[in-house]
PDB file of N, CA and C in Angstrom:
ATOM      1  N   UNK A  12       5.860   6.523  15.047  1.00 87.00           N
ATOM      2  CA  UNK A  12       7.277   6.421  14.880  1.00 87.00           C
ATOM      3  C   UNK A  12       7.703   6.679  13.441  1.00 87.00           C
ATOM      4  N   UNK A  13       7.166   6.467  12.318  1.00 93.00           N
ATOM      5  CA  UNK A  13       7.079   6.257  11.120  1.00 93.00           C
ATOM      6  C   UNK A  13       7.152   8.203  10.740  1.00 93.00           C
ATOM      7  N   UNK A  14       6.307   8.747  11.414  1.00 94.00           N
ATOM      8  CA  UNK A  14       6.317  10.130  10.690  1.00 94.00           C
ATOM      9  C   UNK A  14       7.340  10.808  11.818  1.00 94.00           C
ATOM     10  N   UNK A  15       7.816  10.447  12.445  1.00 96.00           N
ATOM     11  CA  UNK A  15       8.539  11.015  13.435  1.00 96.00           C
ATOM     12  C   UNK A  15      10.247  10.581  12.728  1.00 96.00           C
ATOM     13  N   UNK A  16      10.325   9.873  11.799  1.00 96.00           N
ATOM     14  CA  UNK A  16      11.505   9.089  11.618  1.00 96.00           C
ATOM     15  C   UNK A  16      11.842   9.956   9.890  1.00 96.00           C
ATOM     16  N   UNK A  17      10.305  10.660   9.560  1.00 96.00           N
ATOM     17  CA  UNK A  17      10.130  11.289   8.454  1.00 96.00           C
ATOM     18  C   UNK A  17      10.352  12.746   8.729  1.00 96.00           C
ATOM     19  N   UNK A  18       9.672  13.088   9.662  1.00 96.00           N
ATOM     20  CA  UNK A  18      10.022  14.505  10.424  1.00 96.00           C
ATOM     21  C   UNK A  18      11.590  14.720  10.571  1.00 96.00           C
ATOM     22  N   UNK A  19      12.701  13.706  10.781  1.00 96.00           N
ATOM     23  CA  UNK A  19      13.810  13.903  11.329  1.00 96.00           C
ATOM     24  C   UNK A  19      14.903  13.928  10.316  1.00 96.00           C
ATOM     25  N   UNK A  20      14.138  13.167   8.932  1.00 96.00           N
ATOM     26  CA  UNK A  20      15.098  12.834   8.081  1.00 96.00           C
ATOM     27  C   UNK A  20      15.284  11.837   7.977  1.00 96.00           C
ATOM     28  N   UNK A  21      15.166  10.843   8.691  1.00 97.00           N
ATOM     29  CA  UNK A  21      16.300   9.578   8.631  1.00 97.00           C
ATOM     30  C   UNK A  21      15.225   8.211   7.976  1.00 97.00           C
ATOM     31  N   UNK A  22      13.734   8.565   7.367  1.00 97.00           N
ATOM     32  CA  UNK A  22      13.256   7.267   6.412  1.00 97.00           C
ATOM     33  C   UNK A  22      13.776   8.125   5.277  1.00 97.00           C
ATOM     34  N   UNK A  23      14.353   7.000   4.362  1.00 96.00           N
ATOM     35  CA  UNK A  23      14.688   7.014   2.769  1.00 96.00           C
ATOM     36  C   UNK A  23      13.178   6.120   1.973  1.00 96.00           C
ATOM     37  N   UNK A  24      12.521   6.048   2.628  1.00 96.00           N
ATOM     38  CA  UNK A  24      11.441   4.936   2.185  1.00 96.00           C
ATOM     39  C   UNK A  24      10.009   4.730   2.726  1.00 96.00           C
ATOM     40  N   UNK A  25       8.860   5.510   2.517  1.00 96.00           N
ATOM     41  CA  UNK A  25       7.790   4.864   3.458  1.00 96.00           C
ATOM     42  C   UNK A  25       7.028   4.122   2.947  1.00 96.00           C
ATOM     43  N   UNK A  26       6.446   3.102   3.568  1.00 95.00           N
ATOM     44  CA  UNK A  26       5.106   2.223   3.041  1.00 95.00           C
ATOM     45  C   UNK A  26       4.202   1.880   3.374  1.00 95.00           C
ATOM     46  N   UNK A  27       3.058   2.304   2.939  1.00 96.00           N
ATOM     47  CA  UNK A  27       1.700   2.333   3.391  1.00 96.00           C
ATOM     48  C   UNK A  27       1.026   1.046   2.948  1.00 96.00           C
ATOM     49  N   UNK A  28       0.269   0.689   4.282  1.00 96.00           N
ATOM     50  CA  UNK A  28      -0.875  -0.820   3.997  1.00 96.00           C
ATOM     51  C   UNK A  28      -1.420  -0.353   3.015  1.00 96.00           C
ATOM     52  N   UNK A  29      -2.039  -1.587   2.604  1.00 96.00           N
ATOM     53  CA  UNK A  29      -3.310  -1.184   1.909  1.00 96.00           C
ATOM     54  C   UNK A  29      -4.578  -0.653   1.980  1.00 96.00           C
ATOM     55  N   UNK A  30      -4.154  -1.612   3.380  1.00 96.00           N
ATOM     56  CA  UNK A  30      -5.733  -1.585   4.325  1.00 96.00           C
ATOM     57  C   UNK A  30      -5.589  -0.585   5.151  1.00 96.00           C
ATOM     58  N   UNK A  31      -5.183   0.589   5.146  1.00 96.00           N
ATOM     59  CA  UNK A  31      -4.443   1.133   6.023  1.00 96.00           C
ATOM     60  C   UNK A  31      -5.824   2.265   6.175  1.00 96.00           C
ATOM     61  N   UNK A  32      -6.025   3.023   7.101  1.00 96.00           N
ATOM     62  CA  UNK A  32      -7.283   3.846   7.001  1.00 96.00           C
ATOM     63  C   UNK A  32      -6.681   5.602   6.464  1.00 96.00           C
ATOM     64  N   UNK A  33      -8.313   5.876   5.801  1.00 96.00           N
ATOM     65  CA  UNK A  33      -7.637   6.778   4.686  1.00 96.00           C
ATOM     66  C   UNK A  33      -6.860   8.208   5.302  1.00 96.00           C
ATOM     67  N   UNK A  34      -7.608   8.227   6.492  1.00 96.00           N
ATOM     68  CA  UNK A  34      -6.977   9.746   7.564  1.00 96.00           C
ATOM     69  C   UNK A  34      -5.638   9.328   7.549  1.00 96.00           C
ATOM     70  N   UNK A  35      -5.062   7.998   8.311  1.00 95.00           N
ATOM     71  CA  UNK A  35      -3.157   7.250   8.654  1.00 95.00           C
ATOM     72  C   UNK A  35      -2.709   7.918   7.169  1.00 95.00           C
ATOM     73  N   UNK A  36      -3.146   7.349   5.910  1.00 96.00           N
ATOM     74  CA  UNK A  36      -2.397   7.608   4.230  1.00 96.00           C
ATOM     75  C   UNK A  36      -2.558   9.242   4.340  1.00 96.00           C
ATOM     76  N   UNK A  37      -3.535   9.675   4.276  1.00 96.00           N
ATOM     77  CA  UNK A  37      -3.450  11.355   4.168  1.00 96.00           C
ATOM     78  C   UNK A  37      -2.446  12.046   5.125  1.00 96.00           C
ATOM     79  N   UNK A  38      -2.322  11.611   5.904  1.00 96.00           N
ATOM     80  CA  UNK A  38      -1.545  12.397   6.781  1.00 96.00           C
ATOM     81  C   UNK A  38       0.371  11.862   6.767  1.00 96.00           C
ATOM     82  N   UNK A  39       0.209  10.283   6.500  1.00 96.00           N
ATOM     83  CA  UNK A  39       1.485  10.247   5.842  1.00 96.00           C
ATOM     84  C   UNK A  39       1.920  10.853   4.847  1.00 96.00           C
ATOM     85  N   UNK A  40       0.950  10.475   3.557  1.00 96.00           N
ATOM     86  CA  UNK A  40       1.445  11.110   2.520  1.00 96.00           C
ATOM     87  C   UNK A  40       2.162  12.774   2.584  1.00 96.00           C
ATOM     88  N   UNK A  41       1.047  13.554   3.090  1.00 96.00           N
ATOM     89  CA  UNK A  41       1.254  14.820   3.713  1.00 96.00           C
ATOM     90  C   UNK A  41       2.769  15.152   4.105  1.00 96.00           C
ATOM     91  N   UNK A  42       2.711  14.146   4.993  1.00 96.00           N
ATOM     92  CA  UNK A  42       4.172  14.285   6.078  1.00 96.00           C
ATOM     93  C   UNK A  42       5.149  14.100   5.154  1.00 96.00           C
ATOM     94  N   UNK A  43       5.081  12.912   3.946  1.00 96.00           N
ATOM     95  CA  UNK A  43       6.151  12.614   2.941  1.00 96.00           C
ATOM     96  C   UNK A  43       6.266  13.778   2.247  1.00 96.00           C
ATOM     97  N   UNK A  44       5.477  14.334   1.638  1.00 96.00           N
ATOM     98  CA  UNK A  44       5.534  15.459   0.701  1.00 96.00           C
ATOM     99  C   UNK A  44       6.236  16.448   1.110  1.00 96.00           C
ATOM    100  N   UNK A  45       5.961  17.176   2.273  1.00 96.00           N
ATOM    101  CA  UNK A  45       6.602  18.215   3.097  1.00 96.00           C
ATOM    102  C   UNK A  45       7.828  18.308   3.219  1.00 96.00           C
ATOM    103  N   UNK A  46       8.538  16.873   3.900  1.00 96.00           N
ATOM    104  CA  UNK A  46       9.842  16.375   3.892  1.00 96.00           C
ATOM    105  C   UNK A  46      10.263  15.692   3.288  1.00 96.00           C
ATOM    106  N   UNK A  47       9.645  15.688   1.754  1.00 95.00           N
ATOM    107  CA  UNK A  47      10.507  15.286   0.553  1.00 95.00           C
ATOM    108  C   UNK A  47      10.623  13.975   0.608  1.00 95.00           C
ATOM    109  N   UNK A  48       9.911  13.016   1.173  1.00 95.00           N
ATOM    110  CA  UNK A  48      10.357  11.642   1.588  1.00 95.00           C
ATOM    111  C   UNK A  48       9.382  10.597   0.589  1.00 95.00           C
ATOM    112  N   UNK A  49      10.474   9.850  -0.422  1.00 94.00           N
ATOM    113  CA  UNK A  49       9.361   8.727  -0.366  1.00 94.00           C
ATOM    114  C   UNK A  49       8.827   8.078   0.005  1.00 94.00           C
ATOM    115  N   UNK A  50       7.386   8.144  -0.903  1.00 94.00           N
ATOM    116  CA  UNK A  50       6.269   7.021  -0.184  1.00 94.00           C
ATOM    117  C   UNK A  50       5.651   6.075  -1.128  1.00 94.00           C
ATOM    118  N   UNK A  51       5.234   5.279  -0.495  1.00 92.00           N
ATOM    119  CA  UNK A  51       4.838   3.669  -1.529  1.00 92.00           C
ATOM    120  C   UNK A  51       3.437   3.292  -0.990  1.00 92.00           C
ATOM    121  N   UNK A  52       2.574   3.480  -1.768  1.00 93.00           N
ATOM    122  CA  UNK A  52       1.427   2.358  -1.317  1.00 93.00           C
ATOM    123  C   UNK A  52       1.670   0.849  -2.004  1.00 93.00           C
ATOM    124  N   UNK A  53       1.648  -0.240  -1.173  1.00 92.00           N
ATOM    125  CA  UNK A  53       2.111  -1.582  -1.276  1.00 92.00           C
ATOM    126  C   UNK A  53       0.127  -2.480  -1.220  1.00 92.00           C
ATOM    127  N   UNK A  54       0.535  -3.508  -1.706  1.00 92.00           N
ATOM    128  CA  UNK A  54      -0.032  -4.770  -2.149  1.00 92.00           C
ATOM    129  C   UNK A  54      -0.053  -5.442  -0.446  1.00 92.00           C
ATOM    130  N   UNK A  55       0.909  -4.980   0.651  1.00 91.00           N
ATOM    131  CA  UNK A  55       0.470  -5.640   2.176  1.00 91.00           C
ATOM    132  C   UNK A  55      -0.440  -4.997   2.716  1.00 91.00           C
ATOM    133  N   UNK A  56      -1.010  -6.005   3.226  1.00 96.00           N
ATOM    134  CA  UNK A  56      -2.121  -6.040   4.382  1.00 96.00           C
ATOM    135  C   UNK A  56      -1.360  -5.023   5.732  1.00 96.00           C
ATOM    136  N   UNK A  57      -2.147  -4.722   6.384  1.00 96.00           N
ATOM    137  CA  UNK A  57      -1.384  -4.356   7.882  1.00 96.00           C
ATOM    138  C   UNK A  57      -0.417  -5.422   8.404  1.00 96.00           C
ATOM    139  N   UNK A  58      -1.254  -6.262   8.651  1.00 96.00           N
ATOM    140  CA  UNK A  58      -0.936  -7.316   9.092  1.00 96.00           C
ATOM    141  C   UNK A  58       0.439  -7.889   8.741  1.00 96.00           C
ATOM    142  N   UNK A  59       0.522  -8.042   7.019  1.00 94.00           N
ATOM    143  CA  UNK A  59       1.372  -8.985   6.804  1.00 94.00           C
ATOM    144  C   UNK A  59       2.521  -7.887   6.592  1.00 94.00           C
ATOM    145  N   UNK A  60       2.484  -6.557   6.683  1.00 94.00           N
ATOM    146  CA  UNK A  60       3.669  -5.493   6.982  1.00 94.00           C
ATOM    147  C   UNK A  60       3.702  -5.534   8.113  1.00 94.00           C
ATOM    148  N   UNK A  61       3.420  -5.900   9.482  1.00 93.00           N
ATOM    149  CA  UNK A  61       3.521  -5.870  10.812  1.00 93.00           C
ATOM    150  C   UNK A  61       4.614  -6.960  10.603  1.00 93.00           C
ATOM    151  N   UNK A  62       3.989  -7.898   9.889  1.00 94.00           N
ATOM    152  CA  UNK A  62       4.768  -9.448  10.177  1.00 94.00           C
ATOM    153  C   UNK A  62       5.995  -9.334   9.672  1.00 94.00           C
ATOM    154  N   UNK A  63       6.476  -8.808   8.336  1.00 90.00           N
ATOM    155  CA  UNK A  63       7.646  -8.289   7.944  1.00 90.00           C
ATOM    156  C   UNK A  63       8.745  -7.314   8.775  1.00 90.00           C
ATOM    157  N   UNK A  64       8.009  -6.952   9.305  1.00 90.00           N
ATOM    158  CA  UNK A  64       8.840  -5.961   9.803  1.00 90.00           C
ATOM    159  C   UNK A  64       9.133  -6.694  11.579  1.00 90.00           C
ATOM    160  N   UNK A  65       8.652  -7.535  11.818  1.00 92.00           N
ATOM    161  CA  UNK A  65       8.211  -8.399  13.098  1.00 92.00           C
ATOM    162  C   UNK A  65       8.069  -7.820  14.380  1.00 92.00           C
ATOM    163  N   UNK A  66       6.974  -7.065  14.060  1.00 93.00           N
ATOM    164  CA  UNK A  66       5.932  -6.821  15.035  1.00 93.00           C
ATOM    165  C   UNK A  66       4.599  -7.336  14.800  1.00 93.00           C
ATOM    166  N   UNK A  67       3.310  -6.932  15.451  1.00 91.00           N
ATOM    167  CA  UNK A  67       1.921  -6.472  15.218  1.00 91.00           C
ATOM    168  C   UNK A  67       2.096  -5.925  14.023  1.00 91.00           C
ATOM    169  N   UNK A  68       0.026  -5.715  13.454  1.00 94.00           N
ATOM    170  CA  UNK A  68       0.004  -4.892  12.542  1.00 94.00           C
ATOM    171  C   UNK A  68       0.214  -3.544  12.419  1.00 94.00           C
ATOM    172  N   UNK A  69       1.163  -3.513  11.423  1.00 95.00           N
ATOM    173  CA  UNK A  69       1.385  -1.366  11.057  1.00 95.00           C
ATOM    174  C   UNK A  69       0.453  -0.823   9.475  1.00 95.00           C
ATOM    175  N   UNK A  70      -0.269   0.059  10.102  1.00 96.00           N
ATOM    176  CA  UNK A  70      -0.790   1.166   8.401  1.00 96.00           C
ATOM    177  C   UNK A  70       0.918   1.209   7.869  1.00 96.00           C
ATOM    178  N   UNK A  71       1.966   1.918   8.593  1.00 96.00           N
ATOM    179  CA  UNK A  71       2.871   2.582   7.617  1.00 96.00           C
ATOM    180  C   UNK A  71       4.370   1.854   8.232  1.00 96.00           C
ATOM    181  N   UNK A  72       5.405   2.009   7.606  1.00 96.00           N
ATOM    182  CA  UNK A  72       6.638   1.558   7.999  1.00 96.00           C
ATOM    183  C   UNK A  72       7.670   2.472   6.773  1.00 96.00           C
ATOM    184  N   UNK A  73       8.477   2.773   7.503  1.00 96.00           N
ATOM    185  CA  UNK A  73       9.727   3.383   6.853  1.00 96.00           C
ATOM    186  C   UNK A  73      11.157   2.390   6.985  1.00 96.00           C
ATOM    187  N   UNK A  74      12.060   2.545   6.093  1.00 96.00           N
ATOM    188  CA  UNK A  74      13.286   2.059   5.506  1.00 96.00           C
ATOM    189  C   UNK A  74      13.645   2.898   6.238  1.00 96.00           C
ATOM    190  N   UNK A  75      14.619   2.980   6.880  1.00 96.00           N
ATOM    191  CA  UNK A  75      15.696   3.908   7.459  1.00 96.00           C
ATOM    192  C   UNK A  75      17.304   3.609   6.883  1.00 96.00           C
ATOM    193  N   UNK A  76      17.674   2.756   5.937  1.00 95.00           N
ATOM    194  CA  UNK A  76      18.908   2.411   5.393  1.00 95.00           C
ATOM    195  C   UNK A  76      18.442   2.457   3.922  1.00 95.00           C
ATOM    196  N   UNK A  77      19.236   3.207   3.124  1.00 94.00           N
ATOM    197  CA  UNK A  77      18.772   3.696   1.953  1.00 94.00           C
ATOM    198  C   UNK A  77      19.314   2.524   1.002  1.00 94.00           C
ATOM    199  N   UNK A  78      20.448   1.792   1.663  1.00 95.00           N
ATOM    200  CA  UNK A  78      20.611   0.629   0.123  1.00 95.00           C
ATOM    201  C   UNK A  78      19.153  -0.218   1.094  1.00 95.00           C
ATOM    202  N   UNK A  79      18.648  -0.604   1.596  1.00 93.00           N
ATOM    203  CA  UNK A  79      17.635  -1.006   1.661  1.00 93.00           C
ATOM    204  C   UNK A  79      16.250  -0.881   1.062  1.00 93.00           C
ATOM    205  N   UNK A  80      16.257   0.031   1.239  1.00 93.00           N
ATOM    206  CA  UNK A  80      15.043   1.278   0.670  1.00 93.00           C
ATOM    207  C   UNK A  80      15.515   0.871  -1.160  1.00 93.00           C
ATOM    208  N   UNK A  81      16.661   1.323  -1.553  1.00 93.00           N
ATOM    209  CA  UNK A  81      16.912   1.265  -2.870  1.00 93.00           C
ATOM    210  C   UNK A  81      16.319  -0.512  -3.831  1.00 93.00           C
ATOM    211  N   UNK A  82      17.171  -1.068  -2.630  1.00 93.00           N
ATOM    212  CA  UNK A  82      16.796  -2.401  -3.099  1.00 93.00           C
ATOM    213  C   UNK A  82      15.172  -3.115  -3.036  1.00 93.00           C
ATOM    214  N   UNK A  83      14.440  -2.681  -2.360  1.00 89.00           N
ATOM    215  CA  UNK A  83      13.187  -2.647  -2.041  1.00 89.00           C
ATOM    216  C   UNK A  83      12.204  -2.345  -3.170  1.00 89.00           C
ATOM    217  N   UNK A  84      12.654  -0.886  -3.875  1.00 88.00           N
ATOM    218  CA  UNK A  84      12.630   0.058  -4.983  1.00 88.00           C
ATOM    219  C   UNK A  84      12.289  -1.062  -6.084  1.00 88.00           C
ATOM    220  N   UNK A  85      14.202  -1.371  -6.185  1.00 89.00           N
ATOM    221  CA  UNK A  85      14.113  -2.391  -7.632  1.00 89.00           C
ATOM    222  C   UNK A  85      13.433  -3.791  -7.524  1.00 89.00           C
ATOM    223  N   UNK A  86      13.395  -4.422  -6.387  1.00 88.00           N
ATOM    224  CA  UNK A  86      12.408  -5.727  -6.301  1.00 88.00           C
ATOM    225  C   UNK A  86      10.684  -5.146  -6.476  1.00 88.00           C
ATOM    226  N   UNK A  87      10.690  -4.419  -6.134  1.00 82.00           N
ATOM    227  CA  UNK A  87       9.330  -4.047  -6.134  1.00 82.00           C
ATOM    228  C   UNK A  87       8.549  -3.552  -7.769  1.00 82.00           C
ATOM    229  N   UNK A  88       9.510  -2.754  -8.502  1.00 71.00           N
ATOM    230  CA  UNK A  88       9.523  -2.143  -9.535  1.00 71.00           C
ATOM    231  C   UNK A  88       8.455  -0.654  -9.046  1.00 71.00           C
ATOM    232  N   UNK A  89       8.988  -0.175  -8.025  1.00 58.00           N
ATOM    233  CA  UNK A  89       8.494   1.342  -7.598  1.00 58.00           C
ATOM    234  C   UNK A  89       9.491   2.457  -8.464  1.00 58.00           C
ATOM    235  N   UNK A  90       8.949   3.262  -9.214  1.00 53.00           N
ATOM    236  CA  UNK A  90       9.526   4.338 -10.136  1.00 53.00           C
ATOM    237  C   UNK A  90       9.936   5.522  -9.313  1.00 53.00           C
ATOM    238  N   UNK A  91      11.743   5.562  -9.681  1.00 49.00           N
ATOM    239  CA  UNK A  91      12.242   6.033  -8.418  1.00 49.00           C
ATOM    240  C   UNK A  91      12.111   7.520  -8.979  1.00 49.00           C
ATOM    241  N   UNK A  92      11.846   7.937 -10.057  1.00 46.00           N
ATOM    242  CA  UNK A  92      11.925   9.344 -10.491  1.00 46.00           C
ATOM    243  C   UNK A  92      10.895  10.241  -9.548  1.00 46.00           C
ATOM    244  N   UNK A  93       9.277   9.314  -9.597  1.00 47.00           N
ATOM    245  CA  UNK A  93       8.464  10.204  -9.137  1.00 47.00           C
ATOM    246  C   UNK A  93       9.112   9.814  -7.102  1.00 47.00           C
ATOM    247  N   UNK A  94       9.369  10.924  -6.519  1.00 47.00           N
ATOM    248  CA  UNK A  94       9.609  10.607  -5.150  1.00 47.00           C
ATOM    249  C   UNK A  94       8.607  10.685  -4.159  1.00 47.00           C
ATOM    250  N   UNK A  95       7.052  10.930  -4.391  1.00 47.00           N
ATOM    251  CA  UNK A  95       6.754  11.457  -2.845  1.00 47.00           C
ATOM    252  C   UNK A  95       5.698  10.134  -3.267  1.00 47.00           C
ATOM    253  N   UNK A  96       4.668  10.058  -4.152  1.00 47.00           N
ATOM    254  CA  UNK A  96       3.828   9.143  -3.827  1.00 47.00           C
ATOM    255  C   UNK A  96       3.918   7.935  -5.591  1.00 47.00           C
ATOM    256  N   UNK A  97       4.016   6.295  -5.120  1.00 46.00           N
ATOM    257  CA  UNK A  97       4.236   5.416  -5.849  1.00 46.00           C
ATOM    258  C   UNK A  97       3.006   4.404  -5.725  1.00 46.00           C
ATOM    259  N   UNK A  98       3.213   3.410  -6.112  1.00 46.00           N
ATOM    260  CA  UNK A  98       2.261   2.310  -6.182  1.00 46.00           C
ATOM    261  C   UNK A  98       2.947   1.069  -6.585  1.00 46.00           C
ATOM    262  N   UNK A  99       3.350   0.316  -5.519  1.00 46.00           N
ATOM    263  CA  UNK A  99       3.689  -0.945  -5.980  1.00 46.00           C
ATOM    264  C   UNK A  99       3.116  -2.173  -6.790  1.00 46.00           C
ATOM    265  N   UNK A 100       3.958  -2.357  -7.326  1.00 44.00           N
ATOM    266  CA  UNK A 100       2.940  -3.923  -8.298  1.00 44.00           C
ATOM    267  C   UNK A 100       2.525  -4.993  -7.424  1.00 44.00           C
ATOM    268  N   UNK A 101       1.433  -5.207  -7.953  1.00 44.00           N
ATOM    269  CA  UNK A 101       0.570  -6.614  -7.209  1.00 44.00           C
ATOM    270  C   UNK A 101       1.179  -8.061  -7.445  1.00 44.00           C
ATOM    271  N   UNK A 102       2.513  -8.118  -6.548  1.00 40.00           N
ATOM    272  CA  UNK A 102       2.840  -9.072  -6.992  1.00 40.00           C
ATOM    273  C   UNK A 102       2.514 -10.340  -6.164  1.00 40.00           C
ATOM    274  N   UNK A 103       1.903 -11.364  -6.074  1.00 42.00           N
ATOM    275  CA  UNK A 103       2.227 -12.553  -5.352  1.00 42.00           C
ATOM    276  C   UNK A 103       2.780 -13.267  -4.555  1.00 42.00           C
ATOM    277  N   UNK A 104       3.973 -12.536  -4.732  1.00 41.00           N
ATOM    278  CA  UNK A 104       5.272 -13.964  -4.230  1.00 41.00           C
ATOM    279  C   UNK A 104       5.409 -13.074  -2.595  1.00 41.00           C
ATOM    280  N   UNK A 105       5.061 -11.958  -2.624  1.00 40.00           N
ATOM    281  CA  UNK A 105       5.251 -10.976  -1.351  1.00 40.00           C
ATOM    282  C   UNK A 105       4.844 -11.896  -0.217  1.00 40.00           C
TER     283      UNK A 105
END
């Protein structure tokens, strides 16, 4: 759903587990690059991005509302200049 939501246009935001396996990241990333879409590797587990988002565990999840995505950005301290691939800070309190 995640690269299908990237394919269409409509994530302003993707984010990759950590734990996520390296073929799921290559082929997101890929998909981000192509369609210009940012992407974030994050400090969550599958798991605890499943739980956020409240499902099961997900490798990837997209923002689809861009003041979301934006605000996400600045809590996170993800550098909005570079757009296709980031790295979030290891923060704790997540």
């Amino acid at each position: 759903m995640t690269v299908e939501a990237v394919r269409t246009g409509r994530a302003q935001l993707v984010l990759l587990a950590a734990d996520a396996a390296e073929n799921t990241c290559k082929r997101v990333r890929d998909k981000c690059a192509h369609y210009k879409t940012a992407c974030a590797a994050t400090a969550y587990t599958r798991e605890a991005l499943g739980r956020a988002a409240g499902v099961g565990s997900l490798s990837c999840a997209a923002f689809l509302d861009a003041g979301f995505a934006a605000a996400f950005r600045q809590a996170s301290e993800i550098d909005s200049t570079d757009s296709y691939t980031h790295r979030s800070s290891e923060r704790k309190d997540w």
